[in-house]
Short mmCIF file of C-alpha atoms and ligand atoms in Angstrom, two decimals:
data_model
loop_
_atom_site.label_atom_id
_atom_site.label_comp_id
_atom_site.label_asym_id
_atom_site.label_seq_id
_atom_site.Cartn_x
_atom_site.Cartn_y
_atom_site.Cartn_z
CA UNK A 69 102.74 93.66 69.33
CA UNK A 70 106.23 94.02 70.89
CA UNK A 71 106.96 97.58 72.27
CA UNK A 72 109.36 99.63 73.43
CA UNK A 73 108.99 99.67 77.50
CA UNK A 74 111.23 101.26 80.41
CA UNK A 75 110.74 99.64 83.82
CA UNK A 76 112.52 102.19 86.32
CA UNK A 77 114.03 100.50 89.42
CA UNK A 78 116.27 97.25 89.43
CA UNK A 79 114.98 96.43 92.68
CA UNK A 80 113.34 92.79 92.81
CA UNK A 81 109.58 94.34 91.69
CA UNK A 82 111.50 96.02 88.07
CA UNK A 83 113.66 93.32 87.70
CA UNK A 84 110.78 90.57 88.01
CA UNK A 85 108.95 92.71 85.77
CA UNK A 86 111.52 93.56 82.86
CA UNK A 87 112.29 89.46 82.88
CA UNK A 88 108.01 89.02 82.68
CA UNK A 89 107.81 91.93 80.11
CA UNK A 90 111.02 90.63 78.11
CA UNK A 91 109.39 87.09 77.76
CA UNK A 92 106.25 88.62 75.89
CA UNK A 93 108.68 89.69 72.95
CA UNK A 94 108.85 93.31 74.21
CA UNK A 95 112.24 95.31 74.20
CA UNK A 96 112.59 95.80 77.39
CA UNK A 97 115.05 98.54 79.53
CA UNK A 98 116.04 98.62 82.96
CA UNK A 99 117.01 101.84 84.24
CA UNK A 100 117.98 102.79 88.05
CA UNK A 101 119.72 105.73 88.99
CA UNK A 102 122.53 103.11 90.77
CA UNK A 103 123.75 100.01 90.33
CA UNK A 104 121.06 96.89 90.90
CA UNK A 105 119.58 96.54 94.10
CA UNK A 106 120.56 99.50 95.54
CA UNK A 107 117.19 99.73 97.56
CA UNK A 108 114.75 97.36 100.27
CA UNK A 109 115.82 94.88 98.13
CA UNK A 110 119.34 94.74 99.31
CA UNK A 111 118.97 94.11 102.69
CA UNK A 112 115.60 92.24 103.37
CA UNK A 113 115.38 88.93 105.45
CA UNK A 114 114.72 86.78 102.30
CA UNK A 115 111.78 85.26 103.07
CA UNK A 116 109.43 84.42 100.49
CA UNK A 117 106.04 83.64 102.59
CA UNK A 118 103.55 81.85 100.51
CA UNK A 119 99.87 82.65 101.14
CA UNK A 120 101.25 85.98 103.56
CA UNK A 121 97.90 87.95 104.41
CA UNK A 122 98.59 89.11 107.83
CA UNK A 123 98.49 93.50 106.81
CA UNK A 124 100.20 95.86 108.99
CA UNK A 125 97.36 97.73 110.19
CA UNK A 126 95.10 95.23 112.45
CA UNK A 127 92.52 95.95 115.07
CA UNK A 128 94.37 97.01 117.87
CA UNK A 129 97.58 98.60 116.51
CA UNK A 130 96.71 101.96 117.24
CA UNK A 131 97.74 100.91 120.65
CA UNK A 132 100.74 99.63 119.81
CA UNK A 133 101.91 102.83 117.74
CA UNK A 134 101.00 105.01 120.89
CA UNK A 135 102.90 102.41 123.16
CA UNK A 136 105.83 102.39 121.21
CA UNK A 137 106.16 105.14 118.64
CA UNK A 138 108.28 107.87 120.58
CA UNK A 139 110.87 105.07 122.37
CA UNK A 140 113.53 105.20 119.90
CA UNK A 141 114.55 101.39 120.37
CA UNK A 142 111.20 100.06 120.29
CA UNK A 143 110.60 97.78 116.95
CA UNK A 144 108.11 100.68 115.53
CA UNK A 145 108.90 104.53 115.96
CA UNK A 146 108.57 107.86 114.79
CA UNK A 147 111.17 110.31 114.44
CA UNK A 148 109.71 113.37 116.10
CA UNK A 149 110.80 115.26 113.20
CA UNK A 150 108.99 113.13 111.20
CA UNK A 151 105.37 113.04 112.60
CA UNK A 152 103.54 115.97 111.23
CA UNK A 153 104.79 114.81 107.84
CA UNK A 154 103.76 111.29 108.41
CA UNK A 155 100.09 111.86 110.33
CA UNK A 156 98.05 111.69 107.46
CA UNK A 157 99.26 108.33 105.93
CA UNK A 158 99.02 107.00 109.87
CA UNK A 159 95.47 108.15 110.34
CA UNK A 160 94.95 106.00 107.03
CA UNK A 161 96.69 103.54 108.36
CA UNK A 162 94.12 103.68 111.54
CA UNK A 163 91.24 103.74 109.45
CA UNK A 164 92.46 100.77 107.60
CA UNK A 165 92.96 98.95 110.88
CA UNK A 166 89.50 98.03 111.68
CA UNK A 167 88.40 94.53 111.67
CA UNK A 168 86.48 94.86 108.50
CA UNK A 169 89.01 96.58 106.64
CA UNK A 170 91.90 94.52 107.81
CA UNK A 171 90.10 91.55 107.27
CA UNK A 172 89.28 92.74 103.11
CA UNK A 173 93.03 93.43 103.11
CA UNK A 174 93.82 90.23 103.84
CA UNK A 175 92.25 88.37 101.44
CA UNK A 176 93.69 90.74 98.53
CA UNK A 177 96.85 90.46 100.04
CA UNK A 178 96.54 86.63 99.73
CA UNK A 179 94.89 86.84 96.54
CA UNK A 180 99.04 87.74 95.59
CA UNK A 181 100.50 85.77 97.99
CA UNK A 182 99.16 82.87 97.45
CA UNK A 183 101.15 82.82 94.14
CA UNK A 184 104.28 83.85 95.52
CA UNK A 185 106.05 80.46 95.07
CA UNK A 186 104.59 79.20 92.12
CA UNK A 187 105.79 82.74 90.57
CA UNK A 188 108.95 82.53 91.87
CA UNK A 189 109.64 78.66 90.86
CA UNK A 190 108.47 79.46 87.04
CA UNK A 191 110.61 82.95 86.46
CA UNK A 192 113.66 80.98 88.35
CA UNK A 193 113.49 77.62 85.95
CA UNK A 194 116.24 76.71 83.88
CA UNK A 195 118.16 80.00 84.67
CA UNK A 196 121.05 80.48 87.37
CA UNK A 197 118.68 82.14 89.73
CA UNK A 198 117.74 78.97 91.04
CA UNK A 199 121.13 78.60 93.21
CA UNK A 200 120.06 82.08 95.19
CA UNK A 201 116.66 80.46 96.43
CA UNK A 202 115.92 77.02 98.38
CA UNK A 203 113.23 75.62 99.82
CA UNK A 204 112.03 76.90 103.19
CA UNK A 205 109.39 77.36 106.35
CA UNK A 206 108.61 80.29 107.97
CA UNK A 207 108.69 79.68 111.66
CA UNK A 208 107.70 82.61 114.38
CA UNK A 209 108.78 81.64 118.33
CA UNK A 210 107.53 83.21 121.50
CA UNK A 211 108.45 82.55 125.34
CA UNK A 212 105.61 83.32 126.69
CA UNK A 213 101.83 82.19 126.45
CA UNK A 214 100.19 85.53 126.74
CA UNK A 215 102.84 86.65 123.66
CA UNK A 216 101.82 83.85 121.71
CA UNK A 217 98.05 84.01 122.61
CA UNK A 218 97.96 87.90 121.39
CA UNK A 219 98.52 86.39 117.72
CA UNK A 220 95.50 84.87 117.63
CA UNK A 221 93.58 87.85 115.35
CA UNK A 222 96.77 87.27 112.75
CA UNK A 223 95.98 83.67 112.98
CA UNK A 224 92.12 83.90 112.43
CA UNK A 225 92.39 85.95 109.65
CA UNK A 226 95.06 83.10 108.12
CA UNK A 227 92.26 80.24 108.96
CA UNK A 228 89.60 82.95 107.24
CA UNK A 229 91.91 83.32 104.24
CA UNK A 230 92.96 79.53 104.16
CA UNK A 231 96.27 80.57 104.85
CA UNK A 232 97.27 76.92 106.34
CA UNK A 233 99.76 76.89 109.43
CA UNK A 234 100.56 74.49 111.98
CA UNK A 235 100.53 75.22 115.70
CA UNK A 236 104.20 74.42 117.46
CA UNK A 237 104.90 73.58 121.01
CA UNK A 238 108.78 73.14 122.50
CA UNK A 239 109.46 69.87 121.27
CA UNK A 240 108.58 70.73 117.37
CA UNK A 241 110.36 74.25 117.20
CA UNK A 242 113.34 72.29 118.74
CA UNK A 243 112.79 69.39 116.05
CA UNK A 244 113.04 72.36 113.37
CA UNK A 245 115.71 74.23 114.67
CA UNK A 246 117.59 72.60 117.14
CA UNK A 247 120.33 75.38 117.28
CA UNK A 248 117.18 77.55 119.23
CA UNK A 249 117.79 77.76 123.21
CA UNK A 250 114.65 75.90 125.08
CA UNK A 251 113.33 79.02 125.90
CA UNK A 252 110.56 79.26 122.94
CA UNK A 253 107.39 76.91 123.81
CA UNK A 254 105.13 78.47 121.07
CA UNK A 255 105.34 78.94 118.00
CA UNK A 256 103.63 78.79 114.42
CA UNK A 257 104.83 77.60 111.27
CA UNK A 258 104.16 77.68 107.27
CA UNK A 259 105.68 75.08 104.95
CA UNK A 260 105.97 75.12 101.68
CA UNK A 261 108.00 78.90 101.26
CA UNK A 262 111.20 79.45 100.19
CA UNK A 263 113.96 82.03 101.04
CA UNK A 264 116.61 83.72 99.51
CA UNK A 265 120.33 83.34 100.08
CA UNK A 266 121.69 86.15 98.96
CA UNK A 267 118.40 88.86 97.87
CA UNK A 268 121.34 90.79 96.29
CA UNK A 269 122.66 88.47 94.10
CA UNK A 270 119.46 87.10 93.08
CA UNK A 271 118.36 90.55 92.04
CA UNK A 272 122.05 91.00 89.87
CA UNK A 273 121.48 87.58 88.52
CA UNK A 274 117.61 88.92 87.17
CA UNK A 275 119.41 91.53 85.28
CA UNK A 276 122.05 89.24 84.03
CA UNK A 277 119.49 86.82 82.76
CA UNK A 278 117.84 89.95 80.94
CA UNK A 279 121.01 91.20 79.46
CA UNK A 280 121.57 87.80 78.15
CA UNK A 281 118.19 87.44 76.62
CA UNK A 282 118.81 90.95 74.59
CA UNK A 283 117.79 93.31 77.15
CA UNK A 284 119.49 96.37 78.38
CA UNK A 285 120.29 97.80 81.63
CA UNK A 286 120.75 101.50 82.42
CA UNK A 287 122.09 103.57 85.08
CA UNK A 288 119.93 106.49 84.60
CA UNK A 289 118.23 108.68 87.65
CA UNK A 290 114.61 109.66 86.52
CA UNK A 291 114.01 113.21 87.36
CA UNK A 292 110.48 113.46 85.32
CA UNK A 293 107.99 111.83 83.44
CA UNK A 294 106.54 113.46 80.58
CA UNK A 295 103.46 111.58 78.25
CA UNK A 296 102.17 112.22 75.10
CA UNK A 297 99.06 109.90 74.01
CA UNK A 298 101.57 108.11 71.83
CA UNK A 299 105.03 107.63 73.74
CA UNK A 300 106.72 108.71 77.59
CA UNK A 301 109.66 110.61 77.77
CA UNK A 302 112.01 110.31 80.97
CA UNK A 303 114.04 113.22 81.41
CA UNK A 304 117.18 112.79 84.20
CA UNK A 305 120.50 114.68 84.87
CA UNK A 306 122.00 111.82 82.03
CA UNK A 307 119.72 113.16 79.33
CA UNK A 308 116.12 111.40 77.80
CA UNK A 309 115.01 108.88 77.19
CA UNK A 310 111.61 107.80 75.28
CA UNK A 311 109.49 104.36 75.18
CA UNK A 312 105.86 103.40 74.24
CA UNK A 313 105.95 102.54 77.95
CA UNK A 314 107.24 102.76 81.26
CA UNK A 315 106.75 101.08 84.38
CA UNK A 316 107.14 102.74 87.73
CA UNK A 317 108.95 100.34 90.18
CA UNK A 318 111.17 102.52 91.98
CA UNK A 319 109.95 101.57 95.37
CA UNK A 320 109.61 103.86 97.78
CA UNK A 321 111.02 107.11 95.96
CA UNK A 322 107.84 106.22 92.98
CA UNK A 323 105.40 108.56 94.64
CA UNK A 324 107.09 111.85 93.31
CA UNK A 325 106.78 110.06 90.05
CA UNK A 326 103.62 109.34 90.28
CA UNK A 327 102.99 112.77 91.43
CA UNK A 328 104.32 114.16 88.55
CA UNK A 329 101.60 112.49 86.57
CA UNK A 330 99.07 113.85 88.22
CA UNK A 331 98.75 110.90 90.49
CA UNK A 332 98.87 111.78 94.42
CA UNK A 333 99.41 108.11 95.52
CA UNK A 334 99.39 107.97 99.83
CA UNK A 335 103.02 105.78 99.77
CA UNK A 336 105.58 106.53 102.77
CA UNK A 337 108.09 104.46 103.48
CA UNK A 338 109.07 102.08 106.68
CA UNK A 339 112.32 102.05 107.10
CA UNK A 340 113.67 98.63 108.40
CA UNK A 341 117.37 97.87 109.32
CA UNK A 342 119.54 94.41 109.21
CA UNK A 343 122.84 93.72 110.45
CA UNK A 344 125.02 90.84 109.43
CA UNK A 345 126.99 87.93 111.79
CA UNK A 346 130.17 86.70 110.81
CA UNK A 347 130.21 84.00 107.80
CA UNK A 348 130.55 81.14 110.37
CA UNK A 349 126.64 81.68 112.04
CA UNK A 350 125.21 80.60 109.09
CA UNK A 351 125.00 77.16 109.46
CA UNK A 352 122.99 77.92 113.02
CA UNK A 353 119.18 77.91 111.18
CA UNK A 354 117.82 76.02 108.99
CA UNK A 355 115.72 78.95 107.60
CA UNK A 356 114.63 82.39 108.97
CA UNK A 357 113.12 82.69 111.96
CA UNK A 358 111.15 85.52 113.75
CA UNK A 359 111.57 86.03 117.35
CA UNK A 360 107.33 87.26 117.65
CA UNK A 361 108.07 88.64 121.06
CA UNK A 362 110.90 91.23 120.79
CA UNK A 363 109.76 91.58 116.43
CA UNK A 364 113.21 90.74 114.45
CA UNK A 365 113.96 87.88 112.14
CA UNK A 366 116.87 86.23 111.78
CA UNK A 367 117.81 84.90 108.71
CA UNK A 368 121.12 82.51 107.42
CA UNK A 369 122.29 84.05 104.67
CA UNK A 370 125.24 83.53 102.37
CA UNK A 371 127.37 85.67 103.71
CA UNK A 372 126.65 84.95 107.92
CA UNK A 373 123.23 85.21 110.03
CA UNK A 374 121.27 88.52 109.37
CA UNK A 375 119.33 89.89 111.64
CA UNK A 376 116.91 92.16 110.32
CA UNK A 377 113.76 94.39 112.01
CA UNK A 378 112.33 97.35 112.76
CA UNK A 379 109.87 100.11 111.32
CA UNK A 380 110.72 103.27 111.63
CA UNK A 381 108.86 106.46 110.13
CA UNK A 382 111.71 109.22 109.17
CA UNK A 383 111.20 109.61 105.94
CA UNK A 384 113.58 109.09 102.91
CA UNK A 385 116.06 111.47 103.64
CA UNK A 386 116.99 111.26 107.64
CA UNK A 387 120.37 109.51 108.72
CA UNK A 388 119.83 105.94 109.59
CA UNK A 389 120.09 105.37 113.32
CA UNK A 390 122.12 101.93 114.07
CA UNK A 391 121.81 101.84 117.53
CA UNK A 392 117.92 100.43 116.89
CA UNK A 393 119.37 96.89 115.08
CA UNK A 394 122.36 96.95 117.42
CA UNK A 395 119.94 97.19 120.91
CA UNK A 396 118.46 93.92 119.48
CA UNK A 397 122.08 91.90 119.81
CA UNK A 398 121.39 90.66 123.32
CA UNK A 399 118.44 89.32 122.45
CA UNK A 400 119.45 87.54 119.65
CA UNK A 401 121.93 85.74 121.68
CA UNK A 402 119.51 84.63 124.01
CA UNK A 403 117.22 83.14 121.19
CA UNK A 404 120.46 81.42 119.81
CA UNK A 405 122.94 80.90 121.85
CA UNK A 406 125.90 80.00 119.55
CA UNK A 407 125.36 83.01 117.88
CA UNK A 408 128.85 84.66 116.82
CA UNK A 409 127.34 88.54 117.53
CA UNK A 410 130.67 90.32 115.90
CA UNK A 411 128.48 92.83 113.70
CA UNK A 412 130.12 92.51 110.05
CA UNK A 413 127.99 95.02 108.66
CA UNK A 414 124.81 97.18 109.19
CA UNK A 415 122.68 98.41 106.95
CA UNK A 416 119.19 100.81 106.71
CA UNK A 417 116.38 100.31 103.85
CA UNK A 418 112.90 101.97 102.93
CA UNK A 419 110.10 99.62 102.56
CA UNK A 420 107.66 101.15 100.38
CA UNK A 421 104.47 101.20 102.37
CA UNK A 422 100.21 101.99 101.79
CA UNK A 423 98.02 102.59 104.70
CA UNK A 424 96.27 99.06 103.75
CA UNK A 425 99.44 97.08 103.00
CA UNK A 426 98.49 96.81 99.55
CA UNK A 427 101.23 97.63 96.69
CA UNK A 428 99.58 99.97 93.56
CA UNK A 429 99.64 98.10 90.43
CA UNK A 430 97.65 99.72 87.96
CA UNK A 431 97.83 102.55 85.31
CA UNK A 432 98.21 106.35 85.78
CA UNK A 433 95.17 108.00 85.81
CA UNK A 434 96.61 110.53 83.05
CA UNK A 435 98.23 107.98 80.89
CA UNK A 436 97.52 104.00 79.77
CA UNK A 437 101.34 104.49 79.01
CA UNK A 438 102.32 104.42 82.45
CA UNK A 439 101.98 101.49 84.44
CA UNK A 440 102.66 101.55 88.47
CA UNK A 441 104.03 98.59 90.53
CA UNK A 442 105.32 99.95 93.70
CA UNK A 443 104.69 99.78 97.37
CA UNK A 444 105.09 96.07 98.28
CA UNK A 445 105.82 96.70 102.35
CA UNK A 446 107.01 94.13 104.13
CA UNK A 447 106.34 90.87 100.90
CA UNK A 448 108.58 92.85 98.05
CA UNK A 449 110.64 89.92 97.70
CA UNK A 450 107.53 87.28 98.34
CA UNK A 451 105.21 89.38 95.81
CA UNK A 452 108.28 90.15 93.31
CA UNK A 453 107.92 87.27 90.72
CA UNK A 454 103.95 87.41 90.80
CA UNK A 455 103.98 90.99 90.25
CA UNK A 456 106.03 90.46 87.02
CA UNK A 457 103.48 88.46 85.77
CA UNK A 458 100.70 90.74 86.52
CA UNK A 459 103.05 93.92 85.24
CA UNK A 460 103.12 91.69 81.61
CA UNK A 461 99.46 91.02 81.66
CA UNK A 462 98.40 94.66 82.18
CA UNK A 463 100.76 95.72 79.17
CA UNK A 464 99.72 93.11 76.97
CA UNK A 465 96.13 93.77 77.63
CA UNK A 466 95.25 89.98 79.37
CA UNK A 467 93.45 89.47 82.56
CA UNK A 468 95.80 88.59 85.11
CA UNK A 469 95.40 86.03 87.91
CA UNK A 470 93.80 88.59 90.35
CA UNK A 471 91.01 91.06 90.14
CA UNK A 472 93.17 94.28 89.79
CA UNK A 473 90.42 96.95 91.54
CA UNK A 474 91.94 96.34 94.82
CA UNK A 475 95.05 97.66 93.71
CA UNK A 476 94.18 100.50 91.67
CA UNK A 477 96.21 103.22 92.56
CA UNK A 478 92.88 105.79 92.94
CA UNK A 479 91.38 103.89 95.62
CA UNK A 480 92.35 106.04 98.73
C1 FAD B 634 114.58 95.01 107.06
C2 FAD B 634 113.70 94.52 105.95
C3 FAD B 634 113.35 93.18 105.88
C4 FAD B 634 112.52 92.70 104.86
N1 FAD B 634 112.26 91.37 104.77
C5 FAD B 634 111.47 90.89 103.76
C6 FAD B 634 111.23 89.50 103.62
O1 FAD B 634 111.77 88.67 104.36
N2 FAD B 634 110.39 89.08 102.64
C7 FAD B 634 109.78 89.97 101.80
O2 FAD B 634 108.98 89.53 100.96
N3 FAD B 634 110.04 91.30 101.85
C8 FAD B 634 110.86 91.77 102.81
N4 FAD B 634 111.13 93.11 102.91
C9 FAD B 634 110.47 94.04 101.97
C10 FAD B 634 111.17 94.06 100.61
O3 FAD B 634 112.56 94.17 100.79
C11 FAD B 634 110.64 95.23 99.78
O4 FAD B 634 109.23 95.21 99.75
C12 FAD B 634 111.15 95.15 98.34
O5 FAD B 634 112.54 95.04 98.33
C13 FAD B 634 110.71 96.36 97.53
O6 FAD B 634 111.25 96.19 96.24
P1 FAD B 634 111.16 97.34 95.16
O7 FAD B 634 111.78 96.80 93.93
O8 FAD B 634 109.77 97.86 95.09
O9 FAD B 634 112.01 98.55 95.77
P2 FAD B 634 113.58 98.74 95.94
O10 FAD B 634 114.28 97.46 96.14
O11 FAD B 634 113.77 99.80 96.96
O12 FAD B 634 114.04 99.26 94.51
C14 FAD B 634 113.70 100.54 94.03
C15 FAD B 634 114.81 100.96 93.07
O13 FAD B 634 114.38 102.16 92.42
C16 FAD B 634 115.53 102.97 92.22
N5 FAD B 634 115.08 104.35 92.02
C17 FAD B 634 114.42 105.11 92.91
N6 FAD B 634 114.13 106.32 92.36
C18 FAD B 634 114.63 106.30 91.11
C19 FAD B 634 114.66 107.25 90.05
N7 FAD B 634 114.08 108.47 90.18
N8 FAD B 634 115.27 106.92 88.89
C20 FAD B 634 115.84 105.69 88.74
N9 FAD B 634 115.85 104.74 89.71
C21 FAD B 634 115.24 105.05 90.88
C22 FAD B 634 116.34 102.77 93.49
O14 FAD B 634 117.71 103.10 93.28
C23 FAD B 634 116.12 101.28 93.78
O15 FAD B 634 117.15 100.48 93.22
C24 FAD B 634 111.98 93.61 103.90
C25 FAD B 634 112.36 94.96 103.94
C26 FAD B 634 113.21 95.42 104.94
C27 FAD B 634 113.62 96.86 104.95
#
């Protein structure tokens, strides 16, 4: 039966999953306290990586948080302000970094993945959306041996997941992007992905194909969530508003509305940063490109080469700190030499992240009225479209693709 439904956030994750909700005959509302893709899914690298597994915590990466997590250039810190407030999601984030664990989140991270593109190429058909996405690899280049060589637990768990890449030497990265300087003799490579050429205008171009199929769109900060066993109310500084359901995709700000319900969901954020090259460097790659050894990606966009990176832990209300994307400019001159590096713009965005690199999708535990789908990580824009399928599934009461108990949002 078609109902009433809310999604809040017009970032990729609500827009996906107003268009997937709006196709099942429901009446469907977008709200977001600002315009459309105001959030992560502004400024991401664009890269939509079929089959992605790899999660964020593996074996090891305690290490690497100790090494790095105090320099405040390296490609993951922690604002010192920050820590105390962040500890208990890291020691989660620990936990969920031994082999077994990181080797169960993989394959439930595939089990998503692995749809990505097919998602993506049904929600995009016969709409405009298909001129904002194109048919890509995603390549990752190192100098050195011992670099490349320190990969191998991301690439087992790809072979255990049947995640299928190919191995690169000099001569293939060169054949793929023969802008790169010689300098990058490994490398490792998965076809069949695509990327985004402008993430922003793809997400304006999901609402406009919603408000042309009858939806509606609605700037409208969500201050609280209130259920009854029959309807939700949102209440916000612009008034109420009331549906037989609502769908929490606000990113990284859902967890106080989660909270609110009851629901005390372990999502942080980590905040990543790109910076954009002048128009004329975007003819340079053929696709994005991650440099593995110094961790940034650089991506040709519409509007120049964007270089995007970093995680930082400060929370959702510190001042963004440039200087981290703009310490990574030498480097990306070395990796491509033509490179125009006249910074055009910079910009700062919160990935919404779980200790096991898993987003929540799954009902409140107080209401059946309140569906979650937040805390995609680093894969919002590769996980978007599937997620709108599985967000229309769950409403209409079908089994979607996946087994959902890995995302539940009361498994920590
Ligand atoms: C530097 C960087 C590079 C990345 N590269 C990639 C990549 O190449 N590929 C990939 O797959 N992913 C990538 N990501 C991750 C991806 O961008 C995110 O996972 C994704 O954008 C999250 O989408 P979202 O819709 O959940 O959140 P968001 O895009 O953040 O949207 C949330 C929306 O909710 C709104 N909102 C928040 N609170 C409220 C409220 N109370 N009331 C109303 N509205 C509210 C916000 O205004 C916002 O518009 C990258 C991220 C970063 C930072």
């Amino acid at each position: 039966m078609a109902k009433k439904i809310i999604v809040v956030g017009a970032g990729v994750i609500g827009a996906a999953s107003a268009m997937a909700l709006q196709a099942d005959g429901h009446e469907v509302t977008l709200v977001d306290r600002a315009e459309p893709c105001a959030g992560a899914s502004f400024g991401n690298a664009g890269a939509i990586v079929n089959g992605s597994c790899v999660p964020t915590a593996m074996p090891g990466i305690i290490f690497d948080v100790m090494r790095m997590c105090f320099q405040p250039l390296s490609p993951l810190s922690i604002r010192p302000a920050y820590f105390y407030k962040i500890l208990p999601w890291l020691m989660r984030f620990v936990w969920q970094s031994r082999s077994a664990a990181a080797s169960k989140n993989a394959i439930h991270l595939r089990a998503l993945t692995q749809h990505a593109v097919e998602s993506w190429l049904q929600l995009i058909d016969k709409t405009t959306l298909t001129s904002f996405i194109e048919e890509a690899g995603w390549l990752k280049v190192y100098e050195r041996e011992a670099s490349f060589s320190a990969t191998h637990k991301a690439r087992k768990l790809m072979i255990d997941t049947g995640t299928k890449f190919d191995v690169l030497g000099r001569a293939e990265i060169h054949d793929l992007e023969p802008n790169l300087a010689p300098i990058f003799n490994y490398g490792y490579y998965q076809k069949d992905c695509l990327r985004i050429v402008n993430p922003q205008k793809l997400v304006q171009a999901m609402v406009d194909v919603l408000l042309a199929r009858g939806g509606a769109y609605k700037q409208f900060g969500v201050e609280s969530i209130q259920t009854t066993a029959s309807e939700v109310t949102l209440l916000g500084s612009a008034g109420t508003l009331t549906a037989d359901k609502v769908v929490v995709a606000a990113g990284a700000w859902s967890r106080s509305l989660a909270k609110q319900l009851g629901d005390n969901i372990p999502l942080d954020t980590e905040r990543g940063y790109h910076l954009v090259l002048p128009e004329s460097t975007r003819g340079l790659l053929n696709a994005p490109v991650v440099n593995g050894e110094s961790s940034f990606v650089l991506s040709p966009m519409e509007t120049g080469m964007r270089l995007s990176s970093q995680v930082e832990f400060a929370g959702l209300d510190a001042a963004p700190d440039y200087s981290r994307v703009r310490s990574l400019l030498p480097m990306a001159k070395r990796m491509l030499p033509m490179l125009d590096v006249e910074e055009q713009s910079v910009w700062m965005g919160f990935r919404p992240s779980l200790p096991d690199s898993l987003p929540v999708l799954g009902f409140s535990s107080t209401s059946k009225n309140v569906l979650y789908a937040f805390g995609h990580q680093h894969l919002g824009m590769t996980m978007g479209a599937v997620t709108g399928r599985i967000v229309s599934d769950m409403i209409a009461g079908r089994n979607p693709i996946v087994n959902m108990a890995p995302y539940r949002p009361d498994r920590f």
